[in-house]
mmCIF file of C-alpha atoms in Angstrom:
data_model
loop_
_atom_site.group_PDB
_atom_site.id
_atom_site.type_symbol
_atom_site.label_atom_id
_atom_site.label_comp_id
_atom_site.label_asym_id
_atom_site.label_seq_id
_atom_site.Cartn_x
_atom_site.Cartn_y
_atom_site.Cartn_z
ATOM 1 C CA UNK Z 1 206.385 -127.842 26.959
ATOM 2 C CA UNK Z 2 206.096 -127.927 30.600
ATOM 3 C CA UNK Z 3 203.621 -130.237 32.680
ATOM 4 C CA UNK Z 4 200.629 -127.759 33.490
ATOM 5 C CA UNK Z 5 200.735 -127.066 29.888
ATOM 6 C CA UNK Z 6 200.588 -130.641 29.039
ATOM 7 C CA UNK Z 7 197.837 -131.232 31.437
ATOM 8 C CA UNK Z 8 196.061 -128.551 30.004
ATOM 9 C CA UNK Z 9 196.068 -129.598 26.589
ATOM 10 C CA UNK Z 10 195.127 -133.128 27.424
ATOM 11 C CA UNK Z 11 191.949 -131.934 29.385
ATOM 12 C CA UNK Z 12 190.887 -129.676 26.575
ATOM 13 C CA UNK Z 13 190.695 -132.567 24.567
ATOM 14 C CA UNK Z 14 189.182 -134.899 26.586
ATOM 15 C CA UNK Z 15 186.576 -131.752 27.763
ATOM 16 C CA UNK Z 16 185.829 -131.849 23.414
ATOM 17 C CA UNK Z 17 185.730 -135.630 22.720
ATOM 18 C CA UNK Z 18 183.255 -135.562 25.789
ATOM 19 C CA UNK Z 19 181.046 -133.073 24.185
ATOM 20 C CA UNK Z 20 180.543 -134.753 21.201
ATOM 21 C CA UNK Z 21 179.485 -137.951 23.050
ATOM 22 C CA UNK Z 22 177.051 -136.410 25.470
ATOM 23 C CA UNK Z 23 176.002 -133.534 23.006
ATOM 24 C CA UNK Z 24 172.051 -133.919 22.377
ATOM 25 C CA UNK Z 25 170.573 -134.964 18.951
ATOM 26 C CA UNK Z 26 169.780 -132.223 16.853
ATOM 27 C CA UNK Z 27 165.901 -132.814 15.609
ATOM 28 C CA UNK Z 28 165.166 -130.690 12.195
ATOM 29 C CA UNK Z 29 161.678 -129.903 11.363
ATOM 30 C CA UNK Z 30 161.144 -132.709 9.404
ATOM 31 C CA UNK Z 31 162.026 -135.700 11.493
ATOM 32 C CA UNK Z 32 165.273 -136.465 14.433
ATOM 33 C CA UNK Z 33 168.697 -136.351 13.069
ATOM 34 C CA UNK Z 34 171.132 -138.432 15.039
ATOM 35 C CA UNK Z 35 174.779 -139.061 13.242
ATOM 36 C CA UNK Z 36 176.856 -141.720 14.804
ATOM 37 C CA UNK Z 37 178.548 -141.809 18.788
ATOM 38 C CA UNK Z 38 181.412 -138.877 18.516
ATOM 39 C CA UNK Z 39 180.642 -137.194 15.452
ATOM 40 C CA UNK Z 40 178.668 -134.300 15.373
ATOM 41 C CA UNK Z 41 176.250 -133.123 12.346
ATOM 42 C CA UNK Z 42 174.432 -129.302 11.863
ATOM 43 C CA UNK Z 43 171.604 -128.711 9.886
ATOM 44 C CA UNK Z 44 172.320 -125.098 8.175
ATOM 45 C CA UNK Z 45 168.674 -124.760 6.863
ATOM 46 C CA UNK Z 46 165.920 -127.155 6.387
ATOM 47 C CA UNK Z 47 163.581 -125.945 2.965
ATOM 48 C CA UNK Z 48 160.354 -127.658 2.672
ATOM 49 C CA UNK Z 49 157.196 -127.616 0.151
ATOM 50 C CA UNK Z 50 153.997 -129.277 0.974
ATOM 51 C CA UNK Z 51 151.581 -129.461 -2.124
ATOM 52 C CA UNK Z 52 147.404 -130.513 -1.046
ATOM 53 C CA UNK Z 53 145.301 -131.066 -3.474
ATOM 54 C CA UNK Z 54 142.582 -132.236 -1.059
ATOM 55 C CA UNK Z 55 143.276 -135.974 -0.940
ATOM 56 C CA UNK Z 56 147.242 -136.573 -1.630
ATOM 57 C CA UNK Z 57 149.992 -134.562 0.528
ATOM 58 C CA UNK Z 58 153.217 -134.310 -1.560
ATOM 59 C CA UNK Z 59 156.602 -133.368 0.992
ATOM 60 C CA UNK Z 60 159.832 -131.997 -0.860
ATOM 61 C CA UNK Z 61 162.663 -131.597 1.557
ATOM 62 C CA UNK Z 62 166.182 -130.426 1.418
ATOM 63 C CA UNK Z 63 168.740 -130.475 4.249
ATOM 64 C CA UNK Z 64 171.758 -128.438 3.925
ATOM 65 C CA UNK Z 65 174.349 -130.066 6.788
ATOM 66 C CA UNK Z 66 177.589 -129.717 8.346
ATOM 67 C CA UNK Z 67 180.242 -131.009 11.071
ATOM 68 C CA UNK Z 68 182.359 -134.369 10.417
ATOM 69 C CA UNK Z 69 179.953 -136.881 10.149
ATOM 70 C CA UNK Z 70 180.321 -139.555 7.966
ATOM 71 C CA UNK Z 71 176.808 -140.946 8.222
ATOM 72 C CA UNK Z 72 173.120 -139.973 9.984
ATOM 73 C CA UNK Z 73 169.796 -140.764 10.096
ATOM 74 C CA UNK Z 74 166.629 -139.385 10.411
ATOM 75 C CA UNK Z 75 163.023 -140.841 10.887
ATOM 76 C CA UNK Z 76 159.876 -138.922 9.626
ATOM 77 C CA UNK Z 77 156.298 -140.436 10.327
ATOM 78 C CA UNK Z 78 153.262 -140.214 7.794
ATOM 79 C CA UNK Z 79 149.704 -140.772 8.125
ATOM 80 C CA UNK Z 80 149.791 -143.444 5.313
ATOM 81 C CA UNK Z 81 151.707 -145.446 2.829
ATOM 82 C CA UNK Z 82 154.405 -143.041 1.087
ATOM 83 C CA UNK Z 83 156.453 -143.038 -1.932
ATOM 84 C CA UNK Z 84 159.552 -141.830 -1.834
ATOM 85 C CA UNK Z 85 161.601 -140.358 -4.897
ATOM 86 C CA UNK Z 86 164.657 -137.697 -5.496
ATOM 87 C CA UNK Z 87 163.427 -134.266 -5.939
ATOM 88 C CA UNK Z 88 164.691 -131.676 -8.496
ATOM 89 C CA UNK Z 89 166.882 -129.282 -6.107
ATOM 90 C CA UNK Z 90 165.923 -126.714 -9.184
ATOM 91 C CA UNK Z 91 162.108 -127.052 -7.557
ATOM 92 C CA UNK Z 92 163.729 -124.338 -4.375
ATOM 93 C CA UNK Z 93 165.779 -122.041 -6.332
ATOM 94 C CA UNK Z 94 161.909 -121.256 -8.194
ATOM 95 C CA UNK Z 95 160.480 -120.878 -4.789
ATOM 96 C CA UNK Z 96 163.350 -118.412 -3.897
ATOM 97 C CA UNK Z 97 162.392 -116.563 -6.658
ATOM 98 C CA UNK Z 98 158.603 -116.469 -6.694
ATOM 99 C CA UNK Z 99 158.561 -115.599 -2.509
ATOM 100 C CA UNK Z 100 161.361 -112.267 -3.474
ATOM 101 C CA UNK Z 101 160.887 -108.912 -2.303
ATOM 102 C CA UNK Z 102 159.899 -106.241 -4.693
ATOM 103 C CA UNK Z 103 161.898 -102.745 -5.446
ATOM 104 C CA UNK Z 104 159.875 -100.131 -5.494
ATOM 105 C CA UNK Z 105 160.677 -96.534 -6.034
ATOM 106 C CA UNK Z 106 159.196 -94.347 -3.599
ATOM 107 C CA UNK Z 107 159.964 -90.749 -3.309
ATOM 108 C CA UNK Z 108 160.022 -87.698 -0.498
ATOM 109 C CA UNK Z 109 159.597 -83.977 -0.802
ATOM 110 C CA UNK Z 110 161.925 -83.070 2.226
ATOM 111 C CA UNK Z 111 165.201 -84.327 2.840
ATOM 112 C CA UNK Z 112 166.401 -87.004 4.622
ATOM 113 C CA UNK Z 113 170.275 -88.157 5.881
ATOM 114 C CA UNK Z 114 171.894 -88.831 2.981
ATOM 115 C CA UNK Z 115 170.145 -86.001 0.920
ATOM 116 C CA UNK Z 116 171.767 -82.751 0.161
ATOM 117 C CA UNK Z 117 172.437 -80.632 2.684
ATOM 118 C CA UNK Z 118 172.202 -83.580 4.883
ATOM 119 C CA UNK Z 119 174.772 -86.266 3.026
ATOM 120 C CA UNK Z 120 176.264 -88.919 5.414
ATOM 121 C CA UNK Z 121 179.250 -90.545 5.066
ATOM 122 C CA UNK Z 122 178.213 -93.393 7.114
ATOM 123 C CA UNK Z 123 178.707 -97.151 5.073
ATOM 124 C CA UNK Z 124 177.741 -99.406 7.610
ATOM 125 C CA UNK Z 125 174.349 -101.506 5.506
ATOM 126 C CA UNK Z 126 170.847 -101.895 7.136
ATOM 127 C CA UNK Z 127 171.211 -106.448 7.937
ATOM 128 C CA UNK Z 128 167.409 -156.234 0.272
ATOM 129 C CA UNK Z 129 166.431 -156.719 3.989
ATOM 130 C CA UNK Z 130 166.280 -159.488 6.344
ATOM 131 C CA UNK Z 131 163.225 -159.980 7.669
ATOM 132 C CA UNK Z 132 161.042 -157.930 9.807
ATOM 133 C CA UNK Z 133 161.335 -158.253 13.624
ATOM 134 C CA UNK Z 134 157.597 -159.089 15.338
ATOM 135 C CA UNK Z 135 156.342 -155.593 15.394
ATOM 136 C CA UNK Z 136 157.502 -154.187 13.042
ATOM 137 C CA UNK Z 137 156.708 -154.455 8.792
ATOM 138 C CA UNK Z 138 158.866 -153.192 5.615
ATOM 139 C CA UNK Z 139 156.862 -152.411 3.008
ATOM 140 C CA UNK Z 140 160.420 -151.398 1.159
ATOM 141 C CA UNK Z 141 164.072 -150.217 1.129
ATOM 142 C CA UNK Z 142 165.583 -148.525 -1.328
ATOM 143 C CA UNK Z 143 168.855 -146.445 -2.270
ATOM 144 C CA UNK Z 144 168.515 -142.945 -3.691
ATOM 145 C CA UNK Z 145 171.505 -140.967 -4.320
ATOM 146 C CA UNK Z 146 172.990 -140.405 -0.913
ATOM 147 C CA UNK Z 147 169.806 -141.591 0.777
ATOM 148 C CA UNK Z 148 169.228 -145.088 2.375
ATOM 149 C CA UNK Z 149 165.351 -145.538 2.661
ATOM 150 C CA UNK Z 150 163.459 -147.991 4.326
ATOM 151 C CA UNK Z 151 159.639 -147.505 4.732
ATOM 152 C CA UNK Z 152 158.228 -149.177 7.703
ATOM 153 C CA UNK Z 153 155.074 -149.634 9.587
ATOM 154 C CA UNK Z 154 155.288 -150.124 13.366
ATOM 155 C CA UNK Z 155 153.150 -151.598 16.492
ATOM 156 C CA UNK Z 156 155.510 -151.210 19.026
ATOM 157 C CA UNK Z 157 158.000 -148.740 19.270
ATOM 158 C CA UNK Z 158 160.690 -150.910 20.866
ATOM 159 C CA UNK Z 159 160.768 -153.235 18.205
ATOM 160 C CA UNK Z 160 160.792 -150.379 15.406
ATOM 161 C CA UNK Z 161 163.634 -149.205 17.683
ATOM 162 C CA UNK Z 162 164.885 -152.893 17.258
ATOM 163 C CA UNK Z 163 164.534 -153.171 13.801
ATOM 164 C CA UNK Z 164 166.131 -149.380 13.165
ATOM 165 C CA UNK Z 165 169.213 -150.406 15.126
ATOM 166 C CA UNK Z 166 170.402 -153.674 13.704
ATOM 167 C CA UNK Z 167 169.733 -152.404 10.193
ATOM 168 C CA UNK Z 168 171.885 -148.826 10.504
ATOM 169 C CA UNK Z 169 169.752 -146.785 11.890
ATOM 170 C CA UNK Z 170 171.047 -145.253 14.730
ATOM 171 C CA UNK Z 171 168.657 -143.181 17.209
ATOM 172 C CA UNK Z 172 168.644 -143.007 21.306
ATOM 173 C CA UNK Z 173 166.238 -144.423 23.403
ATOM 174 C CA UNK Z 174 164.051 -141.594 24.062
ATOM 175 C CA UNK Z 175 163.335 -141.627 20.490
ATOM 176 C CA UNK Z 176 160.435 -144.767 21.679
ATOM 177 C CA UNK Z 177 158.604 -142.521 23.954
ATOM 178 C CA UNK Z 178 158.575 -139.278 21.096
ATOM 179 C CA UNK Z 179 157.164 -142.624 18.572
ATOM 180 C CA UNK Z 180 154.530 -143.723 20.625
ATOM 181 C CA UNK Z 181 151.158 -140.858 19.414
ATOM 182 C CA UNK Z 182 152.410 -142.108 15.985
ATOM 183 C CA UNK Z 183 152.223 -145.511 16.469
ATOM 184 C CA UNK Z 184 148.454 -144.946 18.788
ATOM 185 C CA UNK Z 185 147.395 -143.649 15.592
ATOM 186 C CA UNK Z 186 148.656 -146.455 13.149
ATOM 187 C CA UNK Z 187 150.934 -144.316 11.158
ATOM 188 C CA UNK Z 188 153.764 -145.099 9.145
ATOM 189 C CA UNK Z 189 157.268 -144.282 8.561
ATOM 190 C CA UNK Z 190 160.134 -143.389 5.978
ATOM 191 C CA UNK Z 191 163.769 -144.123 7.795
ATOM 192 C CA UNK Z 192 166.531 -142.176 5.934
ATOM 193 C CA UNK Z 193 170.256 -143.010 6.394
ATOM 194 C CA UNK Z 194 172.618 -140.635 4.475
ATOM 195 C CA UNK Z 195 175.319 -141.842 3.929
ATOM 196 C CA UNK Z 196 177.996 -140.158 1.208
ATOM 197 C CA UNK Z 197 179.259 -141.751 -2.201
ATOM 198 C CA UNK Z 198 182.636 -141.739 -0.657
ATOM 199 C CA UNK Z 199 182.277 -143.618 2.628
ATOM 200 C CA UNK Z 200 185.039 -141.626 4.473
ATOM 201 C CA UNK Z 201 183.935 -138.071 3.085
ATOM 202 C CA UNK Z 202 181.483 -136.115 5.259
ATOM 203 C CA UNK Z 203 178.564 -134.923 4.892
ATOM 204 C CA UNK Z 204 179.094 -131.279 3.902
ATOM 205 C CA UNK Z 205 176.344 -128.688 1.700
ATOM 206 C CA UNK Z 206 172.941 -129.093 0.384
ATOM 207 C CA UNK Z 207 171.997 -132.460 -0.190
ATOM 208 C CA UNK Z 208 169.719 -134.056 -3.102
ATOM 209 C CA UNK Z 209 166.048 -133.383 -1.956
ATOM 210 C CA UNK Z 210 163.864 -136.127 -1.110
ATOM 211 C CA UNK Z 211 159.969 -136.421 -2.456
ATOM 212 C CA UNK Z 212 157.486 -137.805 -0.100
ATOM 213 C CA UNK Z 213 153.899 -138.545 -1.149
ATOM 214 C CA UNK Z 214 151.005 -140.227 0.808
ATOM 215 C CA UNK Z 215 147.047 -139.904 0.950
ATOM 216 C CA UNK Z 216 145.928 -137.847 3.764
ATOM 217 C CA UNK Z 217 142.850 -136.687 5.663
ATOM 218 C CA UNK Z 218 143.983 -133.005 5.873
ATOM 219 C CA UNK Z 219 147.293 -131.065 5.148
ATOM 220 C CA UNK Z 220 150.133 -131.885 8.353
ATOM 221 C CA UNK Z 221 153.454 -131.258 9.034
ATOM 222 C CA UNK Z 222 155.257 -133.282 11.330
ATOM 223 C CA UNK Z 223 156.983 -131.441 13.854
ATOM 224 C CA UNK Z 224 156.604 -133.665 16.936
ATOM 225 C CA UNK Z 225 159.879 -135.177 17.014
ATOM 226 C CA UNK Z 226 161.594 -131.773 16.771
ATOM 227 C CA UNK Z 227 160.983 -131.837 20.353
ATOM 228 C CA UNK Z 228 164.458 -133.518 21.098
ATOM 229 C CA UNK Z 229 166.269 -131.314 19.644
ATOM 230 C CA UNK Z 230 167.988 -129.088 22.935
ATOM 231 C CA UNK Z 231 168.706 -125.861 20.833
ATOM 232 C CA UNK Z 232 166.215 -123.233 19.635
ATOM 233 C CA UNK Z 233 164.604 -124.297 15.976
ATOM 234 C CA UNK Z 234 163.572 -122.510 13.169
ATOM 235 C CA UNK Z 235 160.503 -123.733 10.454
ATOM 236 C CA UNK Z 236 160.233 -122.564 6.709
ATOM 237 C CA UNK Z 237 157.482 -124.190 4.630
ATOM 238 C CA UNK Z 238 156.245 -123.540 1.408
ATOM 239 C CA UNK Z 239 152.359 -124.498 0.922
ATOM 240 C CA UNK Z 240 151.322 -125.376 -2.234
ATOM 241 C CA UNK Z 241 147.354 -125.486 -2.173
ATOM 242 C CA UNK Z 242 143.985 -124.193 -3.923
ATOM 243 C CA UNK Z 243 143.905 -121.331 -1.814
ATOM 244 C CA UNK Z 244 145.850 -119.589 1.148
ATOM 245 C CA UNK Z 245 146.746 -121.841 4.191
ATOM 246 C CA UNK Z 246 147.727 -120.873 7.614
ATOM 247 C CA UNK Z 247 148.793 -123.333 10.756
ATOM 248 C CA UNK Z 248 145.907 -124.373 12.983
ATOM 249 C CA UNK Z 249 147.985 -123.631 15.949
ATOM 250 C CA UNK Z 250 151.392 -122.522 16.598
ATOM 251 C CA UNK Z 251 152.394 -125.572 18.441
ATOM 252 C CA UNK Z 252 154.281 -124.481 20.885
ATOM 253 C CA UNK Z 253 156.420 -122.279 19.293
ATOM 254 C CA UNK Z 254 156.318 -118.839 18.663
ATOM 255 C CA UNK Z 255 152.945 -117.462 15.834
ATOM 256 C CA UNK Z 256 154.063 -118.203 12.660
ATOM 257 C CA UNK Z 257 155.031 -115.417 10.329
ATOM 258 C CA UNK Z 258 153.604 -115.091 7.045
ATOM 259 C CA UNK Z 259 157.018 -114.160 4.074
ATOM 260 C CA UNK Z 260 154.570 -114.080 1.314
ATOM 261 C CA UNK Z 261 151.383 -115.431 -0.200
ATOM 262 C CA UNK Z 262 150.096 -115.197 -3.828
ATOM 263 C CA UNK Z 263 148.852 -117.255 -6.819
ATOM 264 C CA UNK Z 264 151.578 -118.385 -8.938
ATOM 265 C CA UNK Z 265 151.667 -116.787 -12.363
ATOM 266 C CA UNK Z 266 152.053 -119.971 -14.940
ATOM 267 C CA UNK Z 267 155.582 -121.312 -13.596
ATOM 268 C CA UNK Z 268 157.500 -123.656 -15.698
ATOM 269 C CA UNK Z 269 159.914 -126.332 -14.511
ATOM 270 C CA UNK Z 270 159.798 -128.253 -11.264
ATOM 271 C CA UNK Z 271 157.751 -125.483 -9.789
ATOM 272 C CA UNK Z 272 155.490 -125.613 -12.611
ATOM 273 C CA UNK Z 273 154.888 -129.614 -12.442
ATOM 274 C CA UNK Z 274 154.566 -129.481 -8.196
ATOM 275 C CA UNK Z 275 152.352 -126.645 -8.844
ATOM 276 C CA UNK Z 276 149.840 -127.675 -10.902
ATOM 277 C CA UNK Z 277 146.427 -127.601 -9.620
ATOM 278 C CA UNK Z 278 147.841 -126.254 -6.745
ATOM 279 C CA UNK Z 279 148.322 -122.398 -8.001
ATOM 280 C CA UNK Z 280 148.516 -120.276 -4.786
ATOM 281 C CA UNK Z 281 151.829 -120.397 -2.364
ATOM 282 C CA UNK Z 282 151.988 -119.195 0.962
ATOM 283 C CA UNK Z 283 155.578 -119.339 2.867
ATOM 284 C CA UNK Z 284 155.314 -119.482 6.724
ATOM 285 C CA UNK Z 285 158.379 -119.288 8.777
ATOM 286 C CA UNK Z 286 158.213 -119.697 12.541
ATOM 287 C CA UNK Z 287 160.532 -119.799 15.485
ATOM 288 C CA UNK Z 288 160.501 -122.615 18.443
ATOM 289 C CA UNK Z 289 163.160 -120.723 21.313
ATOM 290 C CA UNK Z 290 162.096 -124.112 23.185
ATOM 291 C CA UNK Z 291 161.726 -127.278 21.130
ATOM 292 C CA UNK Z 292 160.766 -129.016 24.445
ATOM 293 C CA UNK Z 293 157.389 -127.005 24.292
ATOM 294 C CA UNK Z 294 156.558 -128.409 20.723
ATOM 295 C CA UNK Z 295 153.175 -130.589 21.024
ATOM 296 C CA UNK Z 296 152.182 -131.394 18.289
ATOM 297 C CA UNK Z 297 152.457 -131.566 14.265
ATOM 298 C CA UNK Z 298 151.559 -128.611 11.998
ATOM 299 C CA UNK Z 299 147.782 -129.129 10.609
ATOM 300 C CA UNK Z 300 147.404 -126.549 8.057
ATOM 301 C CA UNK Z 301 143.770 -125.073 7.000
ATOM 302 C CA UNK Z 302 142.259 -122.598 4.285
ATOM 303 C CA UNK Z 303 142.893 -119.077 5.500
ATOM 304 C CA UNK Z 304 139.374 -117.234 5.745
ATOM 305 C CA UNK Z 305 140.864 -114.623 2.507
ATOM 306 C CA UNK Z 306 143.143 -115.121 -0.004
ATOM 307 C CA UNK Z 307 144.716 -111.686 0.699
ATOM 308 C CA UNK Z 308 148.126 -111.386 -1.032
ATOM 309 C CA UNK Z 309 151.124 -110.626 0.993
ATOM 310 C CA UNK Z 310 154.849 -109.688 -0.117
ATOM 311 C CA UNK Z 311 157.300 -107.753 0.907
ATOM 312 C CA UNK Z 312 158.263 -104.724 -0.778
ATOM 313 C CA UNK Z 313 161.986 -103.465 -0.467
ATOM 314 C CA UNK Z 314 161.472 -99.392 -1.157
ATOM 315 C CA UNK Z 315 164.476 -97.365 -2.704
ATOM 316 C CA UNK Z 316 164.004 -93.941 -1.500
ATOM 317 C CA UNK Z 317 164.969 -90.689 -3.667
ATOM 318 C CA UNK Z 318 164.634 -87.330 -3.031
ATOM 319 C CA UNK Z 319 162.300 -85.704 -5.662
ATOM 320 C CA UNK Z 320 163.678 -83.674 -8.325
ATOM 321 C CA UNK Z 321 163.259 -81.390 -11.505
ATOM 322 C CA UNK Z 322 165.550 -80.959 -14.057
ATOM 323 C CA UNK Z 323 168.195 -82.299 -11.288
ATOM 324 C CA UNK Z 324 167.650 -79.894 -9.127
ATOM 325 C CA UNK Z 325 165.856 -81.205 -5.181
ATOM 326 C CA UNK Z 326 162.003 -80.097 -6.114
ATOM 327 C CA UNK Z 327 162.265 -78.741 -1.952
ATOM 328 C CA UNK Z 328 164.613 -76.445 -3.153
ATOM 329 C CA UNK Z 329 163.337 -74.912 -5.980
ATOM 330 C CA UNK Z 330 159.736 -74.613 -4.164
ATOM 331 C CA UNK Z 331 161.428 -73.245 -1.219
ATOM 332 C CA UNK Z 332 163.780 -70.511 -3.539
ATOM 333 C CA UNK Z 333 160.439 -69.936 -5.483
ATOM 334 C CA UNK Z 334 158.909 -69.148 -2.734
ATOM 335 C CA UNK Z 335 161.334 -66.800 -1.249
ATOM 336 C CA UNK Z 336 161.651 -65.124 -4.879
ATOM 337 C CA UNK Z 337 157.810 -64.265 -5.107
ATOM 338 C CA UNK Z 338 158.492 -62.956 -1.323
ATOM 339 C CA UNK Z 339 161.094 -60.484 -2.064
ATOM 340 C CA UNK Z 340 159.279 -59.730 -5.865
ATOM 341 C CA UNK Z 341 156.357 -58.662 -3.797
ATOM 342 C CA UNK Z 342 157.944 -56.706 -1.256
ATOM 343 C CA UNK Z 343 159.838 -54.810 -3.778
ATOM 344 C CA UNK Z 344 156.889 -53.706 -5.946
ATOM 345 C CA UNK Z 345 155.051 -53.305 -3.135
ATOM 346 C CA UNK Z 346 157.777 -50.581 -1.996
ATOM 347 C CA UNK Z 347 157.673 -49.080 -5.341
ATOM 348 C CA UNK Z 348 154.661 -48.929 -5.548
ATOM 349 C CA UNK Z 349 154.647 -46.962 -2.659
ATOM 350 C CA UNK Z 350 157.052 -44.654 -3.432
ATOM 351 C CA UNK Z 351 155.461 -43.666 -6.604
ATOM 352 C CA UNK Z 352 152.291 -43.042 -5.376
ATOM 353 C CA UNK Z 353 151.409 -38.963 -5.859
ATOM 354 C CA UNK Z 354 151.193 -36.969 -1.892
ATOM 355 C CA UNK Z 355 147.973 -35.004 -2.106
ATOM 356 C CA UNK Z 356 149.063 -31.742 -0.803
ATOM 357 C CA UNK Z 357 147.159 -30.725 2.434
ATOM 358 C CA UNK Z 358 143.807 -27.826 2.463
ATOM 359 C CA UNK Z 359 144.254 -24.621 2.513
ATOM 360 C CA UNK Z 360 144.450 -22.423 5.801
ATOM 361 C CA UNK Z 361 141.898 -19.868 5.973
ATOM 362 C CA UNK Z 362 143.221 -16.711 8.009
ATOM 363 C CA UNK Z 363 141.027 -15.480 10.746
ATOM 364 C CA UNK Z 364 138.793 -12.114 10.209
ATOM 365 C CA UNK Z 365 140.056 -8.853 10.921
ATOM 366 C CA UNK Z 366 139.693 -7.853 14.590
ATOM 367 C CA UNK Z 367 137.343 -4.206 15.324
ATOM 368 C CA UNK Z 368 137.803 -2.060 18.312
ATOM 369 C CA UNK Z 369 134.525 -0.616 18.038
ATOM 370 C CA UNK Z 370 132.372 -3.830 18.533
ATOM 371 C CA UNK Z 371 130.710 -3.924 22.120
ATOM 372 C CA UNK Z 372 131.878 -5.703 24.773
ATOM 373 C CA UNK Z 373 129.557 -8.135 25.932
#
């Protein structure tokens, strides 16, 4: 291998190894994830239930992540004290379910591409700590699954910084500033370092869910932090509640979309224990093409109906009778009473009887005699 090539190669990797230590954190709607200097980590999709029941706010989370970390961490803030548990990953595969288009069989008179005469042959598809530094409380750590959890109340940012730094927790320095209208407010925090089984494995797939609950003044979503986060982010929530719920504002992003809304016909399982009490589901998705605009956290409120809302996938067939296109056989009836009628209409006029035309009465006789006037 010659020298420019050589050169080459060596810049190229230097030009990577510099991109993963300057590339910006990557915030998910639930919180900033930062993995460690020089290893880069992707969330896939983000799923997330809320469940209100007009006092308590229960969170269910799961992250589905790639790239070659071997460890991150993420910070989410709450308006109170929070539990934290594993959630049953079974709890989203019944949420998949309920929000599902239906198929509905619709049918047309005329024909479309595809139909007969008009077939296509196109096949392209439609798409145990040490102690607390001044600043900064534990109310606990714990260890669940893949999960290390510390919940933690704050009065200063810098020291929760402090604290989150000598005890794993790695996040940069801007992170402070993005803490401070939680801390104003005197709310808490749940710290989660993942960290594998196997400590040189990555962190790769869907990982166990995490259950949050806390008391709360009103149904929120904390978005806020997602503000670090340098490439355009994407929000799906499932609302478990009494009634419909809708976002107070879009925060920033683009209006949230509603996927589907509904009351929950008697579910069993996970979905049927989160849902208790909490009947109707409404699933927003929303788009941020600029985290940096993000403002705020999601409030959610009753929507002013409870209209339903899914989508319905329609399969399209031509109408037919007896397997024969119903357009054709009205069309050929048609023409057949057409040419029926003409025809007896012709015969009917040929056998009509010609009514021969009046005599001609010959002039009288002419006399020589008669006078001449």
């Amino acid at each position: 291998m010659n020298r420019p090539r050589i050169l080459a190669l060596v810049l190229a990797v230097l030009g990577v190894q510099l991109g993963w230590l300057i590339a910006p954190a990557y915030a998910c709607g639930c919180g900033a994830m930062i993995p460690q200097a020089s290893q880069r980590i992707s969330v896939a999709s983000e799923q997330s239930v809320l469940r209100w029941d007009g006092r308590q706010e229960q969170i269910v989370m799961r992250l589905t992540v790639g790239g070659d970390a071997r460890d991150a961490a993420w910070i989410m803030p709450v308006p109170h004290r929070a539990t934290v548990e594993l959630g049953d990953p079974a709890l989203f595969d019944q949420l998949n379910q309920a929000i599902a288009p239906v198929h509905r069989t619709r049918y047309h008179f005329w024909p479309k591409n595809g139909d007969w005469p008009f077939e296509s042959h196109d096949t392209v598809g439609a798409a145990a700590p040490p102690p607390a530094a001044a600043g900064v409380g534990v109310v606990g750590r714990q260890r669940l699954g893949p999960f290390d959890v510390a919940r933690l109340t704050a009065t200063d940012p810098a020291a929760l910084d402090t604290w989150l730094r000598g005890h794993g927790f790695t996040f940069p320095a801007r992170l402070r500033t993005a803490l401070q209208p939680y801390v104003d407010r005197h709310w808490e925090y749940v710290a989660v370092r993942l960290a594998p089984k196997a400590s040189h494995a990555p962190l790769q797939g869907a990982l166990d869910p995490l259950h949050l609950t806390f008391a709360s003044d009103g149904p929120v979503y904390p978005m806020r932090l997602s503000r670090l986060a340098s490439l355009p982010q994407s929000l799906g929530l499932y609302v478990l509640a009494a009634h419909r719920m809708q976002t107070r504002t879009s925060i920033g992003g683009l209006q949230p979309e509603v996927a589907f809304a509904g009351r929950l016909d008697r579910p069993a399982g996970a979905l049927g224990r989160l849902a208790a009490g909490t009947p109707y589901l409404t699933a927003l998705t929303q788009q941020f093409p600029d985290p940096r605009r993000i403002s705020g956290d999601h409030e959610l409120r009753r929507a002013p109906v409870d209209t339903p809302v899914q989508h319905v996938i329609y399969d399209d067939r031509l109408r037919e009778a007896a397997g024969i296109p119903a357009w054709l056989l009205t069309v050929g009836g048609g023409l057949l009473l057409l040419v029926t009628a003409v025809a007896l209409l012709v015969v009917r006029r040929a056998r009509r009887p010609v009514t021969p035309p009046p005599p001609v009465q010959p002039p009288p006789p002419f006399s020589p005699s008669a006078p001449l006037g």
